[in-house]
Coordinates of C-alpha atoms in Angstrom, one line a residue:
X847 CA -11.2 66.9 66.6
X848 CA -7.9 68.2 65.7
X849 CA -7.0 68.8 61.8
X850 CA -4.8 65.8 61.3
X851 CA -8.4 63.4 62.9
X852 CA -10.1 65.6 60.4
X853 CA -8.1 64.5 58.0
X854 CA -7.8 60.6 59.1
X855 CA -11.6 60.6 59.7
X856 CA -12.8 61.6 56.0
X857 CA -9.8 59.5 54.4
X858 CA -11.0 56.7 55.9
X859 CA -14.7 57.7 54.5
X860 CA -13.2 57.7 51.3
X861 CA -11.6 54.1 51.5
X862 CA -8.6 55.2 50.9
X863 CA -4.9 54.0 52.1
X864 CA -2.5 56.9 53.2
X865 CA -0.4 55.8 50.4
X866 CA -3.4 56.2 48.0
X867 CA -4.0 59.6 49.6
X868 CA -1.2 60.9 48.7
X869 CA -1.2 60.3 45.0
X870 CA -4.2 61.7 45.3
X871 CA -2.4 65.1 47.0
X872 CA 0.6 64.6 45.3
X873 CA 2.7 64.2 48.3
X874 CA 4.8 61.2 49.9
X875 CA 3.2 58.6 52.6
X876 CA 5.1 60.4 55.0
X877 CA 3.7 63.6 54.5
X878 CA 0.3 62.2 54.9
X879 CA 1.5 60.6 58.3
X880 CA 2.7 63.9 59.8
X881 CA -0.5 65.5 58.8
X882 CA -2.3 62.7 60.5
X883 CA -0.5 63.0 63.3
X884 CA -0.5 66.6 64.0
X885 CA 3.3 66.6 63.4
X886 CA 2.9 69.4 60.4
X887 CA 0.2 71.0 58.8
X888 CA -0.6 71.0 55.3
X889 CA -0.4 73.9 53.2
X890 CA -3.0 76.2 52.3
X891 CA -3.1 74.7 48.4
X892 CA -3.0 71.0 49.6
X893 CA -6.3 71.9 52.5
X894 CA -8.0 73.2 49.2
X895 CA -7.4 70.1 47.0
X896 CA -8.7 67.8 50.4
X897 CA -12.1 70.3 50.6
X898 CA -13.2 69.7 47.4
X899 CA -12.1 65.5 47.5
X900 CA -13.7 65.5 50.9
X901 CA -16.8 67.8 50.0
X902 CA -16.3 69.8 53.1
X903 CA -14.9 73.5 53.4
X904 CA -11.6 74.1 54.2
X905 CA -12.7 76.4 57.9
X906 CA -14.2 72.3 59.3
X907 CA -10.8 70.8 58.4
X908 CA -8.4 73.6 60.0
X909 CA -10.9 75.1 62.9
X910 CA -11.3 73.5 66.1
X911 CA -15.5 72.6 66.5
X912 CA -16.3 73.9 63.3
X913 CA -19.2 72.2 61.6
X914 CA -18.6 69.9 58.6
X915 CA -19.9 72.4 55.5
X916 CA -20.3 71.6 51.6
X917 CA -21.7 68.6 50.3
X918 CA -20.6 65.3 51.5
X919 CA -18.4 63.4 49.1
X920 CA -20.0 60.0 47.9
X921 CA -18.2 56.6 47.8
X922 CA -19.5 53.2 45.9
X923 CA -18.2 50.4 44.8
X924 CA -19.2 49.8 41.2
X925 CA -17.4 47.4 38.9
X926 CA -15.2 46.3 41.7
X927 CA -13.5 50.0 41.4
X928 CA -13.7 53.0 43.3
X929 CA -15.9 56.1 42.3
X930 CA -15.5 59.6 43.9
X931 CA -17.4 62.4 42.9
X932 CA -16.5 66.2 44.9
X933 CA -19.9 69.0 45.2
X934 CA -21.0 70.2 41.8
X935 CA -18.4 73.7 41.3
X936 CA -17.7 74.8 37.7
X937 CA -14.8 76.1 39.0
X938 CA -13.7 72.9 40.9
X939 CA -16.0 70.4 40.0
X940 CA -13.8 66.7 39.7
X941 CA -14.5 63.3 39.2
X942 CA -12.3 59.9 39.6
X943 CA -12.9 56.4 39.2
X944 CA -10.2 53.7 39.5
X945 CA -10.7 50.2 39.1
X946 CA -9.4 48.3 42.1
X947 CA -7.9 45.9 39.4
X948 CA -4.3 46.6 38.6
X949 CA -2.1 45.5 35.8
X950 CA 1.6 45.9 35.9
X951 CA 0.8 48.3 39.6
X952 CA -1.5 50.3 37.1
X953 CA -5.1 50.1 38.0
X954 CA -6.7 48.6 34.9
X955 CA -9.1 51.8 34.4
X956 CA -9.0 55.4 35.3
X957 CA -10.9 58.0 35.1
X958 CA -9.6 61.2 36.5
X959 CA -11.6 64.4 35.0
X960 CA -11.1 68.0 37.0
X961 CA -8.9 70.9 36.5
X962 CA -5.1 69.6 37.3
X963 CA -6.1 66.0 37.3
X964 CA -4.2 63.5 36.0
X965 CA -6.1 60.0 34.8
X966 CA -2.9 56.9 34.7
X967 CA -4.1 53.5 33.9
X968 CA -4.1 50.9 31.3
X969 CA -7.4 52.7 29.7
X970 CA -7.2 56.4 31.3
X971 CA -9.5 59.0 30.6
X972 CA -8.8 62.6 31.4
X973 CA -7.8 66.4 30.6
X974 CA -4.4 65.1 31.1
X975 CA -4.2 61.0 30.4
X976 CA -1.5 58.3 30.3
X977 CA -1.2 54.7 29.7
X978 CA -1.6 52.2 27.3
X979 CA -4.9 53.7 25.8
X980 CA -4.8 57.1 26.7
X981 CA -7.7 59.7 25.8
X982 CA -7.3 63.2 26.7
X983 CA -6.8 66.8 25.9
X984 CA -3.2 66.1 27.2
X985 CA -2.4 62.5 26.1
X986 CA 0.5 60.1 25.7
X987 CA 0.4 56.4 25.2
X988 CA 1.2 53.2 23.3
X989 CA -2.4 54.0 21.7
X990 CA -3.0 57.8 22.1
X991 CA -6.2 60.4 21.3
X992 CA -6.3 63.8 22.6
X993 CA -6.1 67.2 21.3
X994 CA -2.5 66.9 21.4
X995 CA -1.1 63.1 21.6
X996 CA 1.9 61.5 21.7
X997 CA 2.1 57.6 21.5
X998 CA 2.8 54.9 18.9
X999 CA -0.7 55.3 17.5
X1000 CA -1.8 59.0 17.8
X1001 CA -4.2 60.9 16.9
X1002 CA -4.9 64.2 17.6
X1003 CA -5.1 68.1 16.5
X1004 CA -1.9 68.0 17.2
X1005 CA 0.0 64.4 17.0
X1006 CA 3.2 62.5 17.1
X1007 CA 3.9 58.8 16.7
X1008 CA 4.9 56.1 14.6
X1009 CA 1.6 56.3 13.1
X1010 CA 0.4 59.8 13.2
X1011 CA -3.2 61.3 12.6
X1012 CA -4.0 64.7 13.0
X1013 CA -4.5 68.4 11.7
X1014 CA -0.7 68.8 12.4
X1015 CA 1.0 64.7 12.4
X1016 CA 4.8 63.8 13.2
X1017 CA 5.4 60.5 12.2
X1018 CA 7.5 57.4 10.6
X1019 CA 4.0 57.6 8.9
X1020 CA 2.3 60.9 8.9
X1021 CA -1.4 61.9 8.0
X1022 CA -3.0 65.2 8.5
X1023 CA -3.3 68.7 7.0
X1024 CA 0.1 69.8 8.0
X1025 CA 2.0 66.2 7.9
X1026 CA 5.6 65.4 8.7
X1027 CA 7.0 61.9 8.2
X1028 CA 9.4 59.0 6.3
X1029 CA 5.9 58.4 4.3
X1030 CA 3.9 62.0 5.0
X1031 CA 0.0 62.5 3.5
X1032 CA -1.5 65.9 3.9
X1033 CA -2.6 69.2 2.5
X1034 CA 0.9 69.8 2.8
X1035 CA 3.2 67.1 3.3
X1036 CA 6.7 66.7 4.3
X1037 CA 8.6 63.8 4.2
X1038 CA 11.4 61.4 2.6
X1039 CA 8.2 60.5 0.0
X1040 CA 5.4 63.4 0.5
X1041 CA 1.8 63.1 -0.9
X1042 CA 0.0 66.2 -0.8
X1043 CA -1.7 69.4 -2.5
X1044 CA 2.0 70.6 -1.5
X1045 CA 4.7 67.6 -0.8
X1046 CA 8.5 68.2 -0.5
X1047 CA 10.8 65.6 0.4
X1048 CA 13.3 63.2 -1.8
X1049 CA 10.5 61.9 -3.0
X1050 CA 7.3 64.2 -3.8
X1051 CA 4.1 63.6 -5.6
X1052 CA 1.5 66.4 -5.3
X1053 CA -0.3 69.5 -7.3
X1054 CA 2.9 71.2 -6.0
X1055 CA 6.0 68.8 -6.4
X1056 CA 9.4 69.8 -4.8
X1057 CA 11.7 66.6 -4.8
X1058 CA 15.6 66.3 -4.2
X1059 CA 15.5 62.8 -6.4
X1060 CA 12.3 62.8 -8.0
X1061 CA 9.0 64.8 -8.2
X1062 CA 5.4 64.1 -9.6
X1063 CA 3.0 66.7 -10.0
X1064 CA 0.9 69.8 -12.2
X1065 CA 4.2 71.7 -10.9
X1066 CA 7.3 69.6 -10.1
X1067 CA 10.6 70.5 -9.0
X1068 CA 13.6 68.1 -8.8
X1069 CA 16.7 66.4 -10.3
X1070 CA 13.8 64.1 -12.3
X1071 CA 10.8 66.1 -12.8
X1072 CA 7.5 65.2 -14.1
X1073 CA 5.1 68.1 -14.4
X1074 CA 1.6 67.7 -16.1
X1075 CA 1.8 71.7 -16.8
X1076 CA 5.2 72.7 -15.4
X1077 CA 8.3 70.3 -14.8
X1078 CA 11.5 72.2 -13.7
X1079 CA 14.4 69.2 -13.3
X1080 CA 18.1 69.7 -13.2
X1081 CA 18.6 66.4 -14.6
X1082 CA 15.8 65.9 -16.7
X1083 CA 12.4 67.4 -17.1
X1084 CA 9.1 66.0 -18.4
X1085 CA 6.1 66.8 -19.4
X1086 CA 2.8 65.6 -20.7
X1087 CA 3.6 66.0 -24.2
X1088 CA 7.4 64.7 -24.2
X1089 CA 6.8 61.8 -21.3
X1090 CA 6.7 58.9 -24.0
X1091 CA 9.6 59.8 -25.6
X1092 CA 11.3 60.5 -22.6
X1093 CA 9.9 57.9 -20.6
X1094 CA 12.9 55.3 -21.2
X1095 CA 15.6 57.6 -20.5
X1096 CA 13.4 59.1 -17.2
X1097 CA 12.8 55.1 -15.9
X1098 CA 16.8 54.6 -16.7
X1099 CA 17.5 57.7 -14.2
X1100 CA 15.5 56.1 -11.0
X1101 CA 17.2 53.1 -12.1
X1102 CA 20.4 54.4 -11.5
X1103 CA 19.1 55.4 -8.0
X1104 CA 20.2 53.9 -4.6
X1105 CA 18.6 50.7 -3.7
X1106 CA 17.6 51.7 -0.5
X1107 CA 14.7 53.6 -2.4
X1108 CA 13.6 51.0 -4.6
X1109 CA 10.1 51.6 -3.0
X1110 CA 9.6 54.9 -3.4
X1111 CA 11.2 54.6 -6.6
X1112 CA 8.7 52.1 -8.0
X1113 CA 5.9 53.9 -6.6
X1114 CA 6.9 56.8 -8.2
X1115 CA 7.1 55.3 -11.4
X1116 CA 3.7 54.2 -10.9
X1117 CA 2.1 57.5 -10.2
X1118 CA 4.4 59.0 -13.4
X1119 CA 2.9 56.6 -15.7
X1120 CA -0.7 57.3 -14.6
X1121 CA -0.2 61.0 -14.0
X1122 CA 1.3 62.2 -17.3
X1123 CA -1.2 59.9 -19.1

């Protein structure tokens, strides 16, 4: 048999359509014909990505009479899907399902897990992942968890999304130990309102408080500043001990406020009143 029957032969093992081959080798339909058909000959990184898929070594797919070597790869249907699993290899070892039901031309599950993989379905699971949920060390998606995600909802070591989670978050609303956001939570929290042991932002509450409007905090630093021990304000400045008599005059100041922040400005009047009690 000639390398391009080779090739046809253990496709066809597989199940597996020549375009659906070639996603697999990351290659178009056509290159998968001219293999096939003896026309060209597939490079030396592509023959390596077929041994381990096919479970054969690479000297059976490019020698004349060779024997068929490694361990054969195994097909089954299970959950109406497709399951392919290459010979056990640290270095190498894969595995792939995909769910012969598609939404959208996505396949409704995928499981793609092996060293340059990539898993892309509606639920996809691998080192590298996308789709709507998306889990992975590599992830993006409308819902997203990996060590570093990207998607509306993320979360992750490293994440960014509308809604953020994550030891280092980037978000319209942020959560983590490092957290970036309009509304930010974290150890140390930036944002337009920040809410950590260190929060910066136009609006900051924390144990260290640096505000442009307002800040709450035992240290806060801002045009209005409220500080349990130490309030620093270039406006006004407040402490525990002067915050009743100042409170009226303090209030009056986030009054005077734009109204596009008349949440974070009641919210911070809030946390002032409990706070400095």
């Amino acid at each position: 048999m000639t390398t391009g029957e080779k090739i046809t032969a253990e496709r066809n093992k597989l199940g597996l359509t020549q375009q659906q081959f070639a996603e697999e080798m990351g290659v178009t339909r056509q290159a998968v014909s001219r293999w096939e058909g003896d026309i060209s000959f597939p490079e030396t990184e592509k023959l390596a990505k077929m041994s381990r898929l096919f479970g054969c070594s690479i000297d059976y797919l490019i020698k004349y009479g060779a024997e068929r070597g490694g361990e054969e790869s195994r097909k089954t249907e299970e959950d109406g899907g497709t399951r392919i699993c290459s010979g056990f290899n640290p270095f190498n070892w894969s595995f792939e399902y995909k769910s012969k039901k598609t939404v959208c031309g996505l396949p409704l599950v995928h499981i793609n897990i092996g060293l340059g993989r990539r898993a892309k379905g509606i639920f996809s699971l691998g080192i590298i992942s996308s789709g709507i949920f998306s889990f992975g060390v590599l992830s993006a998606g409308v819902f997203s968890f990996g060590c570093l995600s990207l998607g509306l909802l993320s979360l992750g070591c490293l994440s960014l999304g509308a809604l953020a989670l994550g030891a280092v978050a980037a978000g319209l609303l942020a959560f983590g130990g490092v957290a970036f956001g309009i509304i930010a939570f974290g150890g140390a929290a930036f944002g337009c309102f920040g809410f950590g042991g260190y929060a910066s932002g136009l609006f900051a509450v924390g144990g260290y408080a640096e505000g442009y409007y307002v800040a709450v905090g035992d240290y806060a630093c801002a045009q209005l500043a409220f500080g349990k021990t130490t309030a620093v304000g270039s406006v006004l400045q407040v402490n525990a001990e002067t915050f009743e008599s100042q409170r009226q005059r303090a209030f009056a100041f986030m009054d005077g406020l734009p109204q596009f922040w008349s949440g974070f400005i009641k919210i911070c009047k809030t946390y002032a009143a409990k706070f400095m009690a």
